[in-house]
Coordinates of C-alpha atoms in Angstrom, one line a residue:
M1021 CA 0.0 0.0 0.0
H1022 CA 2.9 2.3 0.6
T1023 CA 4.4 1.9 -2.8
V1024 CA 1.5 0.5 -4.9
S1025 CA -1.7 2.3 -5.8
L1026 CA -4.5 0.1 -4.7
P1027 CA -7.3 -0.1 -7.3
R1028 CA -10.4 2.0 -6.4
G1029 CA -12.6 -1.1 -6.3
V1030 CA -10.3 -2.8 -3.8
C1031 CA -10.4 0.3 -1.6
E1032 CA -14.1 0.4 -1.8
K1033 CA -14.5 -3.3 -0.9
I1034 CA -12.2 -3.0 2.1
D1035 CA -14.0 0.2 3.3
R1036 CA -17.3 -1.6 2.8
A1037 CA -16.1 -4.5 5.0
C1038 CA -15.0 -2.0 7.7
R1039 CA -18.4 -0.3 7.6
R1040 CA -20.2 -3.6 7.9
F1041 CA -18.1 -4.5 10.9
I1042 CA -18.7 -1.1 12.6
W1043 CA -22.5 -1.1 11.9
S1044 CA -23.1 -4.8 12.5
S1045 CA -25.3 -6.1 15.2
S1046 CA -26.8 -9.4 16.4
S1047 CA -30.0 -8.6 14.4
P1048 CA -30.2 -10.2 11.0
Q1049 CA -32.1 -7.2 9.7
Q1050 CA -30.3 -4.4 8.0
K1051 CA -30.5 -1.1 9.9
L1052 CA -30.0 2.5 8.9
N1053 CA -26.7 4.0 9.8
M1054 CA -27.1 6.9 12.2
V1055 CA -23.8 8.6 11.2
S1056 CA -22.3 8.8 7.7
W1057 CA -19.0 7.0 7.0
K1058 CA -17.5 10.4 6.0
N1059 CA -18.2 11.6 9.6
V1060 CA -16.8 8.3 11.1
C1061 CA -13.6 8.9 9.2
K1062 CA -13.1 12.4 10.7
P1063 CA -10.4 12.8 13.4
K1064 CA -11.6 12.4 17.0
A1065 CA -10.9 16.0 17.6
S1066 CA -13.4 16.9 14.9
G1067 CA -16.2 14.7 16.3
G1068 CA -15.4 11.5 14.3
L1069 CA -14.1 8.1 15.3
G1070 CA -10.7 8.5 13.7
F1071 CA -11.1 5.7 11.1
K1072 CA -9.2 6.1 7.8
S1073 CA -10.5 6.0 4.3
L1074 CA -8.3 3.5 2.6
A1075 CA -8.1 5.5 -0.7
M1076 CA -7.1 8.6 1.2
M1077 CA -4.5 6.7 3.3
N1078 CA -3.0 5.2 0.1
R1079 CA -2.7 8.7 -1.4
A1080 CA -1.2 10.1 1.8
L1081 CA 1.5 7.3 1.8
H1082 CA 2.4 8.1 -1.8
M1083 CA 2.6 11.8 -0.9
K1084 CA 4.9 10.9 2.0
L1085 CA 7.2 9.0 -0.4
A1086 CA 7.2 11.9 -2.9
W1087 CA 8.0 14.4 -0.2
G1088 CA 10.8 12.2 1.1
I1089 CA 12.4 12.3 -2.4
I1090 CA 12.0 16.1 -2.6
S1091 CA 13.1 17.0 0.8
S1092 CA 15.8 14.4 1.7
P1093 CA 17.8 13.7 -1.5
N1094 CA 20.8 12.4 0.6
N1095 CA 18.9 9.5 2.3
L1096 CA 20.0 6.1 1.1
W1097 CA 16.6 5.0 -0.2
V1098 CA 16.2 8.2 -2.2
Q1099 CA 19.7 7.8 -3.6
V1100 CA 18.7 4.3 -4.8
L1101 CA 15.6 5.6 -6.5
I1102 CA 17.4 8.6 -8.0
S1103 CA 20.0 6.2 -9.4
K1104 CA 17.5 3.7 -10.7
Y1105 CA 15.2 6.2 -12.4
K1106 CA 18.1 8.5 -13.5
V1107 CA 16.6 11.6 -11.9
D1108 CA 18.7 14.7 -11.1
P1109 CA 17.8 15.6 -7.5
Y1110 CA 18.5 19.3 -8.1
N1111 CA 16.4 19.5 -11.2
L1112 CA 13.3 17.4 -10.5
P1113 CA 11.0 16.7 -13.5
P1114 CA 7.6 18.5 -13.3
V1115 CA 5.8 15.2 -14.0
L1116 CA 6.6 11.5 -13.7
P1117 CA 5.2 8.8 -16.1
T1118 CA 2.1 7.1 -14.9
R1119 CA 1.7 4.5 -17.7
Y1120 CA 5.0 2.7 -17.9
G1121 CA 7.5 1.7 -15.3
S1122 CA 7.4 0.0 -11.9
H1123 CA 4.4 0.2 -9.6
L1124 CA 6.4 2.6 -7.5
S1125 CA 7.1 5.1 -10.3
K1126 CA 3.4 4.9 -11.5
S1127 CA 2.2 5.5 -7.9
L1128 CA 4.6 8.5 -7.4
G1129 CA 3.5 9.8 -10.8
Q1130 CA 0.0 10.2 -9.6
V1131 CA 1.0 12.6 -6.8
W1132 CA 4.2 14.0 -8.1
S1133 CA 3.0 17.3 -9.5
E1134 CA 1.0 18.0 -6.4
A1135 CA 4.0 17.2 -4.2
L1136 CA 6.2 19.5 -6.2
A1137 CA 3.6 22.3 -6.0
S1138 CA 3.5 22.0 -2.3
R1139 CA 7.1 22.6 -1.6
R1140 CA 8.1 25.9 0.0
W1141 CA 11.3 27.1 1.6
S1142 CA 11.6 28.6 5.0
L1143 CA 15.1 29.9 4.4
G1144 CA 16.2 30.2 8.1
D1145 CA 20.0 30.3 8.3
G1146 CA 20.4 29.2 4.6
Q1147 CA 22.4 26.1 5.5
S1148 CA 19.9 23.7 3.7
A1149 CA 18.8 25.7 0.6
H1150 CA 20.9 25.3 -2.5
F1151 CA 21.4 28.8 -3.9
W1152 CA 21.0 27.9 -7.6
W1153 CA 18.9 24.7 -7.5
D1154 CA 16.2 25.1 -4.9
L1155 CA 13.0 27.2 -5.0
W1156 CA 13.9 29.5 -2.2
I1157 CA 13.3 32.8 -4.0
T1158 CA 10.9 31.9 -6.8
D1159 CA 7.9 29.5 -6.8
T1160 CA 8.2 28.2 -10.3
V1161 CA 11.8 27.5 -11.4
P1162 CA 15.2 27.5 -9.7
L1163 CA 17.4 30.6 -9.8
I1164 CA 19.8 28.9 -12.3
A1165 CA 17.1 29.3 -14.9
Y1166 CA 17.6 33.1 -14.7
A1167 CA 21.4 33.1 -15.0
T1168 CA 22.5 35.0 -18.0
N1169 CA 26.2 34.3 -17.7
T1170 CA 28.2 31.2 -17.0
I1171 CA 28.1 30.3 -13.2
P1172 CA 31.5 29.7 -11.7
V1173 CA 32.0 26.1 -10.9
G1174 CA 33.0 26.9 -7.3
I1175 CA 29.6 28.3 -6.4
L1176 CA 27.4 26.0 -8.5
D1177 CA 26.5 23.7 -5.6
C1178 CA 26.7 26.4 -2.8
K1179 CA 24.1 26.8 -0.1
V1180 CA 22.6 30.3 0.4
A1181 CA 24.5 30.6 3.6
D1182 CA 27.8 30.2 1.7
L1183 CA 27.2 33.4 -0.3
V1184 CA 26.3 35.6 2.7
D1185 CA 28.7 37.2 5.1
V1186 CA 28.4 37.4 8.9
N1187 CA 26.5 40.7 8.6
G1188 CA 23.9 39.2 6.3
A1189 CA 25.2 41.0 3.1
W1190 CA 25.9 39.2 -0.1
C1191 CA 29.5 38.1 -0.8
W1192 CA 29.6 39.7 -4.3
P1193 CA 33.2 38.7 -5.0
R1194 CA 32.2 35.0 -4.9
F1195 CA 30.0 35.5 -7.9
D1196 CA 32.9 36.6 -10.1

């Protein structure tokens, strides 16, 4: 379920079995449900029972995987996937194929564009944001797309913090 998209019909059958279990009684007659399944699936803090919709849980797990790839490119499992699917972690593709490939790549393809659109930077001290490759200043493309001159090799993989001095001013000589 974490790496494979469950078919909608399977999710519905499992949810139906859960509903039958919750609403069952010793009486052989079918009864009306007093609360909708949608309300039962709400968190307890919102008045529900905290049950999970299987389809929503499956999607959430896929989003978690996609977010792990986006936010933690140095993790071993991410490095394995990046190597296998030949993806540049600093220039992630806007979409992933959903027709061909492994179950994992198809599952990630279903949530990939939404996961990419959800990323935002909280710059903080600048130690984790790549100056040229991350979306820390724009929402659409990395800063490297706006470069008009050749970028010096020495600063190509720099973090934002590497290009700022102790007073918070830009280190302009590093850009030469």
